[in-house]
PDB file of C-alpha atoms in Angstrom:
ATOM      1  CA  UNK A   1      55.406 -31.475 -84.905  1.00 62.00           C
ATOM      2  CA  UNK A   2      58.963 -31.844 -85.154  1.00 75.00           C
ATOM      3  CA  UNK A   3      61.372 -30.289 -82.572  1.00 71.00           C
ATOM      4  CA  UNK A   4      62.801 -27.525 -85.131  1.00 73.00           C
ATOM      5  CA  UNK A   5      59.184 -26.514 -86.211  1.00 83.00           C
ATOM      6  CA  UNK A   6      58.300 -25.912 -82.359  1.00 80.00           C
ATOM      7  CA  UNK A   7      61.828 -23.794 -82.253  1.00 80.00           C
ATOM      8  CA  UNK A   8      60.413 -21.466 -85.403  1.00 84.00           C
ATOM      9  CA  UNK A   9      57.188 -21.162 -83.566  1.00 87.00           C
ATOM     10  CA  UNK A  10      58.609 -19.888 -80.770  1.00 84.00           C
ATOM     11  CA  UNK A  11      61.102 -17.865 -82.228  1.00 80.00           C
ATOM     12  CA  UNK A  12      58.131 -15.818 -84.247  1.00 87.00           C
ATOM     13  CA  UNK A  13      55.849 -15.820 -81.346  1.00 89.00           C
ATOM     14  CA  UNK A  14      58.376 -14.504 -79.047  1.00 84.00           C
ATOM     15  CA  UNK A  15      59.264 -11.409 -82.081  1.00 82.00           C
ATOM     16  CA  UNK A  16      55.410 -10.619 -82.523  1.00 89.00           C
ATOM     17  CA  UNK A  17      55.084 -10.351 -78.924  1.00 88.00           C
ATOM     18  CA  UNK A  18      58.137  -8.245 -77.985  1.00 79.00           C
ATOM     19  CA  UNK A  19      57.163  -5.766 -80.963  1.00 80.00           C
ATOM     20  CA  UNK A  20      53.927  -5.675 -79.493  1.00 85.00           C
ATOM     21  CA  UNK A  21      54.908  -4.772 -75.986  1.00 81.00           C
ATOM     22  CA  UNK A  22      57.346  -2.257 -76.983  1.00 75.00           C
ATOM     23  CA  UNK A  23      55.351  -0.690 -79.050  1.00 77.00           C
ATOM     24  CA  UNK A  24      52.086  -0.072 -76.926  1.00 81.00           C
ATOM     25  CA  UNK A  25      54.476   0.021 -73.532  1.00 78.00           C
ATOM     26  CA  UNK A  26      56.274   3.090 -74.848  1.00 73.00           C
ATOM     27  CA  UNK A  27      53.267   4.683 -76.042  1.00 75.00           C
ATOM     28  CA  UNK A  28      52.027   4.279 -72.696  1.00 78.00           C
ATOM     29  CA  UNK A  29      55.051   5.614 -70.877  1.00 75.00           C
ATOM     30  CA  UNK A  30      54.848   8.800 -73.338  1.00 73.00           C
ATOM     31  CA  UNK A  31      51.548   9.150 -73.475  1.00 73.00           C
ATOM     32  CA  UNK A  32      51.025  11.787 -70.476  1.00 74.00           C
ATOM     33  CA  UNK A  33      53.667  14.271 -71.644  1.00 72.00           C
ATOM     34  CA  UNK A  34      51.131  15.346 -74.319  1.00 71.00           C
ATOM     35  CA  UNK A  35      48.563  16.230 -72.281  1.00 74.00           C
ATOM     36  CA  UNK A  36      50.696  17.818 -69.480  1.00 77.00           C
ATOM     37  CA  UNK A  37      52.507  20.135 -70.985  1.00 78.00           C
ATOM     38  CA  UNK A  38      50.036  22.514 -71.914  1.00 72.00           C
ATOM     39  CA  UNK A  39      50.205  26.867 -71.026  1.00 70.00           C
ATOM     40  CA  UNK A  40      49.092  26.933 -67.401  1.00 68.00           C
ATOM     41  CA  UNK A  41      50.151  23.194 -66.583  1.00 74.00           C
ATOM     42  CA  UNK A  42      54.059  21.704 -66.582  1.00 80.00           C
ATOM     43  CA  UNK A  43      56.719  22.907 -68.719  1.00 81.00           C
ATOM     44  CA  UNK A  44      58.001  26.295 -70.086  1.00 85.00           C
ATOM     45  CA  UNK A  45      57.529  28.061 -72.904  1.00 86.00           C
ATOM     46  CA  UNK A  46      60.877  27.357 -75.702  1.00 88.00           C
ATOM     47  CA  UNK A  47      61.689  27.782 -79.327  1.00 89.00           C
ATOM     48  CA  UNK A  48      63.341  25.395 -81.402  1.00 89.00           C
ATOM     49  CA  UNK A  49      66.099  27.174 -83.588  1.00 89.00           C
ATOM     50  CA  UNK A  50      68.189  23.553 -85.005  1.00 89.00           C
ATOM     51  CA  UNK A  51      67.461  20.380 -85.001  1.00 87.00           C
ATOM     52  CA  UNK A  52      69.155  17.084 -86.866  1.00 87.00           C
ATOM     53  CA  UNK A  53      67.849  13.816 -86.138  1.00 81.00           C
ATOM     54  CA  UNK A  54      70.492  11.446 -84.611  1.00 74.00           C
ATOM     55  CA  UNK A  55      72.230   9.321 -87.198  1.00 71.00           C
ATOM     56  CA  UNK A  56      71.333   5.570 -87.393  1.00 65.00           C
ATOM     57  CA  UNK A  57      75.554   4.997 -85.273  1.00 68.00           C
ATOM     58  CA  UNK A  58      73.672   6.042 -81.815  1.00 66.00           C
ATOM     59  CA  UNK A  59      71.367   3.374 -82.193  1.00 63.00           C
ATOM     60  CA  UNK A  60      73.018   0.543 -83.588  1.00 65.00           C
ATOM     61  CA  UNK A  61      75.776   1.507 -80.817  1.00 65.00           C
ATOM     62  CA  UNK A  62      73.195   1.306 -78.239  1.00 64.00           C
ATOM     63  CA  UNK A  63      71.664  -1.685 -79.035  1.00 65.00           C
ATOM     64  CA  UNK A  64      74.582  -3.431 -79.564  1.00 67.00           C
ATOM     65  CA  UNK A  65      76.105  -2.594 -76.423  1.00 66.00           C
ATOM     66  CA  UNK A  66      73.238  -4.471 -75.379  1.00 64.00           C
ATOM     67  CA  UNK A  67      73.061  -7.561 -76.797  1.00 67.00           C
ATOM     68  CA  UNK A  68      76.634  -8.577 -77.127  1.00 69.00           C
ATOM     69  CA  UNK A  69      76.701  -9.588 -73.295  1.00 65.00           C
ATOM     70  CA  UNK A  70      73.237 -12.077 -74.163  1.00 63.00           C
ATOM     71  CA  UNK A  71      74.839 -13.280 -77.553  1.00 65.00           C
ATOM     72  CA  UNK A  72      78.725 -13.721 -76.623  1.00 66.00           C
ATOM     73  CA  UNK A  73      78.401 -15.145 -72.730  1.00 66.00           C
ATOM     74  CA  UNK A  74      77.595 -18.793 -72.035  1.00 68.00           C
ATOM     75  CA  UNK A  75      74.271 -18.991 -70.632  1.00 65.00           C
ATOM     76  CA  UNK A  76      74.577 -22.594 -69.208  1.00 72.00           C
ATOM     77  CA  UNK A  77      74.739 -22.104 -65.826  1.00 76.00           C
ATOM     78  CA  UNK A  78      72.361 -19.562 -63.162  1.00 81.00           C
ATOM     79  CA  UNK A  79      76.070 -17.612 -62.119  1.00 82.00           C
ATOM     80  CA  UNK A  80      76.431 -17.099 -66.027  1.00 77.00           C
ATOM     81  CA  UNK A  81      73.507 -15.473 -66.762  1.00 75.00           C
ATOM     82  CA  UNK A  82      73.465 -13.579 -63.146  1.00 82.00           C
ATOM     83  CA  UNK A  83      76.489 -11.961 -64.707  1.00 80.00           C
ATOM     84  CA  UNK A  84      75.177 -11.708 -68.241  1.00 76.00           C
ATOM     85  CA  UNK A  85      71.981  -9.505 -66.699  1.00 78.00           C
ATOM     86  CA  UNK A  86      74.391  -7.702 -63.752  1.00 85.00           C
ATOM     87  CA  UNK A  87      76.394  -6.414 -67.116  1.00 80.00           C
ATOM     88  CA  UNK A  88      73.358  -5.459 -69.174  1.00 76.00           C
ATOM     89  CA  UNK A  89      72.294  -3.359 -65.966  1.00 81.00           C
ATOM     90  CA  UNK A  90      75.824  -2.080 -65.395  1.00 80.00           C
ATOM     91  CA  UNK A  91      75.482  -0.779 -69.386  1.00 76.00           C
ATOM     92  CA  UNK A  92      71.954   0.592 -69.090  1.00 73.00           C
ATOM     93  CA  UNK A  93      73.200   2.804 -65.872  1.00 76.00           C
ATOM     94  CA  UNK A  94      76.179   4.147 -67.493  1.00 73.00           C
ATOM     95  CA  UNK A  95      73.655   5.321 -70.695  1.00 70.00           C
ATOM     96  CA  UNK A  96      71.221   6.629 -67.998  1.00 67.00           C
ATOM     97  CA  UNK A  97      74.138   8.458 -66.437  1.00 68.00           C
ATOM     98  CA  UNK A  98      75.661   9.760 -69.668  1.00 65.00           C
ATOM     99  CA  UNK A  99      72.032  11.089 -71.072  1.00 60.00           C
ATOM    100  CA  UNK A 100      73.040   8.267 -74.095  1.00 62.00           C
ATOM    101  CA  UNK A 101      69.166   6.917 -72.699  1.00 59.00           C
ATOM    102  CA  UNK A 102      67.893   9.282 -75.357  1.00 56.00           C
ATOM    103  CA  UNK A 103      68.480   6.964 -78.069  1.00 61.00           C
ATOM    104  CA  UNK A 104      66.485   4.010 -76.976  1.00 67.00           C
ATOM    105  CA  UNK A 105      65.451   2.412 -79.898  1.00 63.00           C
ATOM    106  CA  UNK A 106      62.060   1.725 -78.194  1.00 65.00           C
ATOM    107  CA  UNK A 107      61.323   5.115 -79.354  1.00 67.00           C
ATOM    108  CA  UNK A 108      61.151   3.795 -82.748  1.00 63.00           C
ATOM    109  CA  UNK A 109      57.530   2.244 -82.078  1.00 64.00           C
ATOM    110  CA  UNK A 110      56.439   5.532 -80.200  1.00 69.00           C
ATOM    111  CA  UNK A 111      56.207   7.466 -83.106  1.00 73.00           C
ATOM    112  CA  UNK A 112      58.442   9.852 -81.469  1.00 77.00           C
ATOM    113  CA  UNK A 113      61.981  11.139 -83.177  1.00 80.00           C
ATOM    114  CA  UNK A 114      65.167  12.087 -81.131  1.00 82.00           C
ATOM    115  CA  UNK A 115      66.704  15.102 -82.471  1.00 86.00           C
ATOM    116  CA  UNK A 116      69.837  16.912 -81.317  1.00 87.00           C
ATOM    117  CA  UNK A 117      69.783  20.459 -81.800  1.00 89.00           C
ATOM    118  CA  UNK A 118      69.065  24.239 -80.352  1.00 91.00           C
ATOM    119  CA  UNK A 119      66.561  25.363 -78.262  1.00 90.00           C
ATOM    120  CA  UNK A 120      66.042  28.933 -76.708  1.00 89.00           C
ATOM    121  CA  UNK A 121      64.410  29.892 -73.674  1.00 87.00           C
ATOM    122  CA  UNK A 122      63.311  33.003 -75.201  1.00 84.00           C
ATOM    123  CA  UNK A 123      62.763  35.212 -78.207  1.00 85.00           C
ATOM    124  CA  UNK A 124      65.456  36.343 -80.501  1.00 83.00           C
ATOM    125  CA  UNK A 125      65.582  39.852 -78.892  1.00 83.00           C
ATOM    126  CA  UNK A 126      65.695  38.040 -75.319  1.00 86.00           C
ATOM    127  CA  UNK A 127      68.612  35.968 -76.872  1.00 82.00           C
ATOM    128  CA  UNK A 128      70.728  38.873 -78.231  1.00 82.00           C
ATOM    129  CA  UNK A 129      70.906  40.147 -74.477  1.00 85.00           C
ATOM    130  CA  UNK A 130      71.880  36.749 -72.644  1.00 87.00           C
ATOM    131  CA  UNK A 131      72.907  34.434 -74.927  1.00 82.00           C
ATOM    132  CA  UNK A 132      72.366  31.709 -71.895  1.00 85.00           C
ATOM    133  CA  UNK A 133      68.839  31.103 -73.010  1.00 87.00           C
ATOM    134  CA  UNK A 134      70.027  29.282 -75.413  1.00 89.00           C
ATOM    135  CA  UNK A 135      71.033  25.455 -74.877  1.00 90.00           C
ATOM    136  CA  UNK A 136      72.561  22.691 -76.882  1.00 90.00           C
ATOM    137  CA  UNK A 137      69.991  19.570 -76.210  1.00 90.00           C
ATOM    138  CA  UNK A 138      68.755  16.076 -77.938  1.00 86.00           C
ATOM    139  CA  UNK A 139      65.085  16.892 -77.724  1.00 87.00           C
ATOM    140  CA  UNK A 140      62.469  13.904 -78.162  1.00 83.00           C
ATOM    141  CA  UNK A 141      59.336  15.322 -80.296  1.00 83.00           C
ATOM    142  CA  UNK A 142      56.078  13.740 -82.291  1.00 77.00           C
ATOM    143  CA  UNK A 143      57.494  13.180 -85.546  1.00 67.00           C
ATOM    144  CA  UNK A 144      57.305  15.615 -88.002  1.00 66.00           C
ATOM    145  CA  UNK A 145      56.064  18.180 -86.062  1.00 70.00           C
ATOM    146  CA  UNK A 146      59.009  20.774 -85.788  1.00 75.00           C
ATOM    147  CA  UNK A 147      58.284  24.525 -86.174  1.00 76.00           C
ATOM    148  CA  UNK A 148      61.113  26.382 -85.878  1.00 79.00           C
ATOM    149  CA  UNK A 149      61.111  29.790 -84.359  1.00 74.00           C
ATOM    150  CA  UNK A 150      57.924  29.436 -83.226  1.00 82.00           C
ATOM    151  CA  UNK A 151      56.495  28.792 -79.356  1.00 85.00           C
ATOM    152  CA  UNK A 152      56.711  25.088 -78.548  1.00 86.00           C
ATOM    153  CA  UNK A 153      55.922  23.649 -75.313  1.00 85.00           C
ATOM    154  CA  UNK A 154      58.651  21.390 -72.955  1.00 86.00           C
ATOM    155  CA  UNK A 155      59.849  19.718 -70.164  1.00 86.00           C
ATOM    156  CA  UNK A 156      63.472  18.858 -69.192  1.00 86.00           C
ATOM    157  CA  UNK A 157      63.408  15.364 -68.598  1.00 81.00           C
ATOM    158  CA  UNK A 158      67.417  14.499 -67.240  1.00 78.00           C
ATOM    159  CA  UNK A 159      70.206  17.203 -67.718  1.00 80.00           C
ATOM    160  CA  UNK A 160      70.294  17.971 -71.724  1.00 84.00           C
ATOM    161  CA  UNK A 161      67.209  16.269 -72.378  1.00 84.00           C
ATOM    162  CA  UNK A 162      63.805  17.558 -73.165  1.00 86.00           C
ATOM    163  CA  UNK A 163      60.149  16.422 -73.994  1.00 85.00           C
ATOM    164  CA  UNK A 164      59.177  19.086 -76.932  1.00 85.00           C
ATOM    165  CA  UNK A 165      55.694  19.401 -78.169  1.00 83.00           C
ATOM    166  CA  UNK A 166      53.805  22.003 -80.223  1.00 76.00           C
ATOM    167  CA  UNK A 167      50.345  21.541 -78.807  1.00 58.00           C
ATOM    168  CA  UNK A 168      50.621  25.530 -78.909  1.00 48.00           C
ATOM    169  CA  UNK A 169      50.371  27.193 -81.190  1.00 46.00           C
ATOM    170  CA  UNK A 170      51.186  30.632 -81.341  1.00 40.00           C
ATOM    171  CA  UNK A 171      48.155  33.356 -82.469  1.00 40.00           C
ATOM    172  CA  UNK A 172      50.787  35.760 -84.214  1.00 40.00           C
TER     173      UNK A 172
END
């Protein structure tokens, strides 16, 4: 087997593995929120009342913010990839700090969507009375599973952020 052959082996190996992990890892990490927020467990009680899914420019932004520092830095010595990986963490905190975590592209393989949009803390007639029940938020939901105006189920996660799910139904 010639030395290119081994390269393209490798290279294909490493690409079915890493879809592999990030797909069943993130599944993993999201798997509880299902199951825990649930009427008389976690969460509160919310209605969705916009939502637009986060054009494809977050995530190419994201990702390339990323991999510039592994593609564009010499990685021949130890000190030059210390750096490379000290940057990469540097970039990761300041998206963890900004909320810009929400567009992960790992969420991709979860089966999950990011959406930015409304959500109220209450019903309309709550809403006419204190218009602070209602927040501007990127929400992460099941895909294809948004009901607007009716009672969803969710959890803050970091500041604007929230973990929607309509595992409740309403019996209206």
């Amino acid at each position: 087997m010639s030395y290119m052959s081994a390269e393209i082996y490798f290279v294909v190996a490493t690409l079915i593995y890493t879809y592999f992990s990030y797909k069943y890892t993130i599944k993993w990490f999201m798997s509880g929120f299902e199951e825990r927020i649930r009427p008389g467990e976690d969460g509160q009680d919310m209605y969705i009342r916009k939502a637009e899914r986060l054009s494809a420019n977050d995530y190419s932004f994201f990702l390339l913010t990323l991999l510039v520092p592994l593609v564009s830095l010499d990685h021949s010595s130890v000190i030059n990839l210390a750096v490379s990986v000290i940057i990469i963490f540097f970039v990761i905190a300041i998206y963890v700090k900004t909320d810009a975590i929400s567009v992960c592209p790992l969420l991709f393989f979860s089966g999950r969507s990011v959406f930015k949009g409304v959500i109220s803390l209450g019903e309309k007639e709550q809403e006419s009375n204190d218009s602070s029940l209602r927040k501007d938020v990127v929400f992460i939901m099941i895909k294809d599973k948004i009901t607007f105006n009716r009672k969803v189920r969710g959890e803050r996660l970091v500041n604007d952020v929230y973990y929607l799910t309509n595992n409740q139904i309403d019996n209206d």
